[in-house]
Structures are given as structure tokens and as C-alpha cells.
């Protein structure tokens, strides 16, 4: 991966450099795009520092499958599995975090990450695509947490339909963008131990899922 290559370049310059020069390695890798890559990765690092790090969130949460994980207008009762299948199991997703804290942290990660996207958009290509896929995992996790929380309120009789529709529209946009990138980037969704966490067909199903839910809630 680019990260492994970067670390290798930095650490093995001059036979085990004890003071690795990451900027030098970054310049060697990205040339004229160095400044933008540096600016964007600095922003992404700040964003990622907000990630709600806890083992249950990492393994059971919706940030594994991102936009590929379906939304359900009624509770499924299914238990989230260790990676790949998060379902709508917010209780397992949250680990030790209160629901609203988990929701807010994923929003912080996504919002801050998003501010770096215009920079990588200037570069385009693989850097933009992979940066967006990373962003999509955080934004989709926030959307899914919000959807489940709003669904609970709606089922309890609260008038939150407009908020649910807003979240579904956001999730639809993310899924459509992820699908387009996956069509040109076969590495997206792949993980060495589990092979594909999700495929193009999974994400296309999510697009249909969101379109169905928009129609359902607009008619409700």
C-alpha cells in the first residue's frame, strides 16, 4: 500500500535512518502533488483522531462495510457479526460509548475529513478515490447510527420523518459515489483475511434500498 511504501522509504533511506524524513519520502512518491498530499493528510490525521476507538466499535460497527450495510425501516433483531455484517445492531456497535456520543464522534470524523476532500480532488485519480472511500465509511457510519436512533423515535411516535429522509438522502449519495469508484477500483472493499467485505452488487443493492426507503417515508 502507499502507506507501507512511504514508511519503507522513510525508514530505509541511508541504511536504517533513525530520524526518518517523511517529507522527503513523500516528495519522492508524489512529486508536484506533494504540497496538496501533505495538506490533505494533515487534515485527515486530525479527523481520524476523533475516531471512537474501542474494540466493539471496530469489529461490530457499521464503519466496516460503510455504505454497503443496508438500512431497515423496522428492527431486524439480528446480532452484528465480527466484521462484514453490522445489520442495525446499534447496541453492539456502540461498545462502551453512549449512543449519542458514538453518533457525534463519527460526525466529527466525517465532517473534518470532508474539509480535506477538495484538496485531493485537485489531484484526482487514486488519491481522491481512496480518500473518498475512507470518508464514506465514516459518513455512512454516522448516517446509520442516526437512522437507527431516529427510527426508534419514529416508532415511539415522534415526528422525525423529515430528519430520517435527510439521512437516507445522504446515505444514497454516499452509496452512489462509492459504487462509481468501485467500478474503477477493484481494491475497494477488499481485505486480505476476509477477501471482500462488500462488492459492487452490495452497494448497488444499498442504492435500491435507499430509493425504496425514500419512497416509503415520503408516503408515510
PDB file of C-alpha atoms in Angstrom, residues 36-143:
ATOM      1  CA  UNK A  36      -1.565  19.017  -1.621  1.00  0.00           C
ATOM      2  CA  UNK A  37      -0.966  15.482  -0.375  1.00  0.00           C
ATOM      3  CA  UNK A  38       0.731  16.859   2.739  1.00  0.00           C
ATOM      4  CA  UNK A  39      -2.076  19.340   3.429  1.00  0.00           C
ATOM      5  CA  UNK A  40      -4.762  16.725   2.932  1.00  0.00           C
ATOM      6  CA  UNK A  41      -3.094  14.032   5.040  1.00  0.00           C
ATOM      7  CA  UNK A  42      -2.555  16.513   7.866  1.00  0.00           C
ATOM      8  CA  UNK A  43      -6.306  17.227   7.803  1.00  0.00           C
ATOM      9  CA  UNK A  44      -7.142  13.518   7.622  1.00  0.00           C
ATOM     10  CA  UNK A  45      -4.908  12.809  10.628  1.00  0.00           C
ATOM     11  CA  UNK A  46      -6.725  15.429  12.700  1.00  0.00           C
ATOM     12  CA  UNK A  47     -10.064  13.996  11.573  1.00  0.00           C
ATOM     13  CA  UNK A  48      -9.077  10.423  12.398  1.00  0.00           C
ATOM     14  CA  UNK A  49      -8.025  11.466  15.895  1.00  0.00           C
ATOM     15  CA  UNK A  50     -11.764  11.812  16.608  1.00  0.00           C
ATOM     16  CA  UNK A  51     -12.469   8.158  15.755  1.00  0.00           C
ATOM     17  CA  UNK A  52     -14.308   6.439  18.655  1.00  0.00           C
ATOM     18  CA  UNK A  53     -11.679   3.784  19.181  1.00  0.00           C
ATOM     19  CA  UNK A  54     -12.978   0.743  21.063  1.00  0.00           C
ATOM     20  CA  UNK A  55     -12.792  -2.912  20.066  1.00  0.00           C
ATOM     21  CA  UNK A  56     -16.561  -3.440  19.758  1.00  0.00           C
ATOM     22  CA  UNK A  57     -16.903  -0.358  17.563  1.00  0.00           C
ATOM     23  CA  UNK A  58     -14.029  -1.549  15.377  1.00  0.00           C
ATOM     24  CA  UNK A  59     -15.314  -5.079  14.855  1.00  0.00           C
ATOM     25  CA  UNK A  60     -19.095  -4.792  15.081  1.00  0.00           C
ATOM     26  CA  UNK A  61     -19.716  -1.232  13.910  1.00  0.00           C
ATOM     27  CA  UNK A  62     -21.008  -0.041  10.541  1.00  0.00           C
ATOM     28  CA  UNK A  63     -17.684   1.533   9.572  1.00  0.00           C
ATOM     29  CA  UNK A  64     -16.532  -1.915   8.351  1.00  0.00           C
ATOM     30  CA  UNK A  65     -18.965  -2.157   5.456  1.00  0.00           C
ATOM     31  CA  UNK A  66     -19.884   1.505   5.242  1.00  0.00           C
ATOM     32  CA  UNK A  67     -22.450   2.244   2.582  1.00  0.00           C
ATOM     33  CA  UNK A  68     -22.860  -1.449   1.749  1.00  0.00           C
ATOM     34  CA  UNK A  69     -24.730  -2.092   5.012  1.00  0.00           C
ATOM     35  CA  UNK A  70     -28.488  -1.856   4.468  1.00  0.00           C
ATOM     36  CA  UNK A  71     -30.950   0.382   6.307  1.00  0.00           C
ATOM     37  CA  UNK A  72     -34.042  -1.262   7.803  1.00  0.00           C
ATOM     38  CA  UNK A  73     -37.302   0.565   8.441  1.00  0.00           C
ATOM     39  CA  UNK A  74     -38.172  -1.912  11.214  1.00  0.00           C
ATOM     40  CA  UNK A  75     -35.784  -3.517  13.735  1.00  0.00           C
ATOM     41  CA  UNK A  76     -34.345  -6.809  12.483  1.00  0.00           C
ATOM     42  CA  UNK A  77     -33.247  -8.209  15.843  1.00  0.00           C
ATOM     43  CA  UNK A  78     -30.111  -9.513  14.125  1.00  0.00           C
ATOM     44  CA  UNK A  79     -26.828  -9.527  16.023  1.00  0.00           C
ATOM     45  CA  UNK A  80     -23.862  -7.768  14.394  1.00  0.00           C
ATOM     46  CA  UNK A  81     -21.084 -10.137  13.410  1.00  0.00           C
ATOM     47  CA  UNK A  82     -17.337  -9.649  13.730  1.00  0.00           C
ATOM     48  CA  UNK A  83     -16.810  -7.533  10.588  1.00  0.00           C
ATOM     49  CA  UNK A  84     -18.879  -7.520   7.406  1.00  0.00           C
ATOM     50  CA  UNK A  85     -22.445  -7.775   8.755  1.00  0.00           C
ATOM     51  CA  UNK A  86     -23.411  -4.931  11.068  1.00  0.00           C
ATOM     52  CA  UNK A  87     -27.175  -5.095  10.384  1.00  0.00           C
ATOM     53  CA  UNK A  88     -28.946  -2.493  12.582  1.00  0.00           C
ATOM     54  CA  UNK A  89     -27.489  -3.642  15.897  1.00  0.00           C
ATOM     55  CA  UNK A  90     -26.675  -0.288  17.492  1.00  0.00           C
ATOM     56  CA  UNK A  91     -26.286  -1.869  20.921  1.00  0.00           C
ATOM     57  CA  UNK A  92     -23.370  -3.957  19.661  1.00  0.00           C
ATOM     58  CA  UNK A  93     -21.965  -1.106  17.556  1.00  0.00           C
ATOM     59  CA  UNK A  94     -21.598   1.300  20.427  1.00  0.00           C
ATOM     60  CA  UNK A  95     -19.417  -0.781  22.758  1.00  0.00           C
ATOM     61  CA  UNK A  96     -18.793   1.373  25.831  1.00  0.00           C
ATOM     62  CA  UNK A  97     -19.967   4.588  24.160  1.00  0.00           C
ATOM     63  CA  UNK A  98     -23.387   6.115  24.796  1.00  0.00           C
ATOM     64  CA  UNK A  99     -25.370   6.201  21.548  1.00  0.00           C
ATOM     65  CA  UNK A 100     -25.280   9.969  21.172  1.00  0.00           C
ATOM     66  CA  UNK A 101     -21.525  10.107  21.822  1.00  0.00           C
ATOM     67  CA  UNK A 102     -20.855   7.442  19.191  1.00  0.00           C
ATOM     68  CA  UNK A 103     -23.056   9.347  16.750  1.00  0.00           C
ATOM     69  CA  UNK A 104     -21.300  12.646  17.443  1.00  0.00           C
ATOM     70  CA  UNK A 105     -17.797  11.186  17.129  1.00  0.00           C
ATOM     71  CA  UNK A 106     -18.466   9.704  13.716  1.00  0.00           C
ATOM     72  CA  UNK A 107     -19.941  13.042  12.650  1.00  0.00           C
ATOM     73  CA  UNK A 108     -16.764  14.792  13.810  1.00  0.00           C
ATOM     74  CA  UNK A 109     -14.549  12.366  11.884  1.00  0.00           C
ATOM     75  CA  UNK A 110     -16.641  12.706   8.719  1.00  0.00           C
ATOM     76  CA  UNK A 111     -17.044  16.487   8.888  1.00  0.00           C
ATOM     77  CA  UNK A 112     -13.347  17.108   9.480  1.00  0.00           C
ATOM     78  CA  UNK A 113     -12.285  14.558   6.840  1.00  0.00           C
ATOM     79  CA  UNK A 114     -14.626  16.200   4.343  1.00  0.00           C
ATOM     80  CA  UNK A 115     -12.733  19.500   4.622  1.00  0.00           C
ATOM     81  CA  UNK A 116      -9.691  17.795   3.095  1.00  0.00           C
ATOM     82  CA  UNK A 117     -11.565  16.367   0.113  1.00  0.00           C
ATOM     83  CA  UNK A 118     -11.407  19.500  -2.101  1.00  0.00           C
ATOM     84  CA  UNK A 119      -7.610  19.344  -1.808  1.00  0.00           C
ATOM     85  CA  UNK A 120      -7.339  15.750  -3.015  1.00  0.00           C
ATOM     86  CA  UNK A 121      -9.972  16.419  -5.669  1.00  0.00           C
ATOM     87  CA  UNK A 122      -7.421  18.723  -7.313  1.00  0.00           C
ATOM     88  CA  UNK A 123      -5.065  15.734  -7.566  1.00  0.00           C
ATOM     89  CA  UNK A 124      -7.714  13.252  -8.670  1.00  0.00           C
ATOM     90  CA  UNK A 125      -7.011   9.636  -9.538  1.00  0.00           C
ATOM     91  CA  UNK A 126      -6.277   7.008  -6.914  1.00  0.00           C
ATOM     92  CA  UNK A 127      -5.600   9.525  -4.136  1.00  0.00           C
ATOM     93  CA  UNK A 128      -9.027  11.085  -4.492  1.00  0.00           C
ATOM     94  CA  UNK A 129     -10.828   7.762  -4.890  1.00  0.00           C
ATOM     95  CA  UNK A 130      -9.319   6.125  -1.812  1.00  0.00           C
ATOM     96  CA  UNK A 131      -9.707   9.314   0.239  1.00  0.00           C
ATOM     97  CA  UNK A 132     -13.399   9.377  -0.647  1.00  0.00           C
ATOM     98  CA  UNK A 133     -13.858   5.697   0.185  1.00  0.00           C
ATOM     99  CA  UNK A 134     -12.316   6.361   3.609  1.00  0.00           C
ATOM    100  CA  UNK A 135     -14.626   9.340   4.076  1.00  0.00           C
ATOM    101  CA  UNK A 136     -17.617   7.238   3.023  1.00  0.00           C
ATOM    102  CA  UNK A 137     -17.015   4.737   5.835  1.00  0.00           C
ATOM    103  CA  UNK A 138     -17.182   7.498   8.454  1.00  0.00           C
ATOM    104  CA  UNK A 139     -20.110   9.387   6.892  1.00  0.00           C
ATOM    105  CA  UNK A 140     -22.081   6.195   6.374  1.00  0.00           C
ATOM    106  CA  UNK A 141     -21.433   5.077   9.955  1.00  0.00           C
ATOM    107  CA  UNK A 142     -22.806   8.409  11.189  1.00  0.00           C
ATOM    108  CA  UNK A 143     -25.810   8.089   8.858  1.00  0.00           C
TER     109      UNK A 143
END
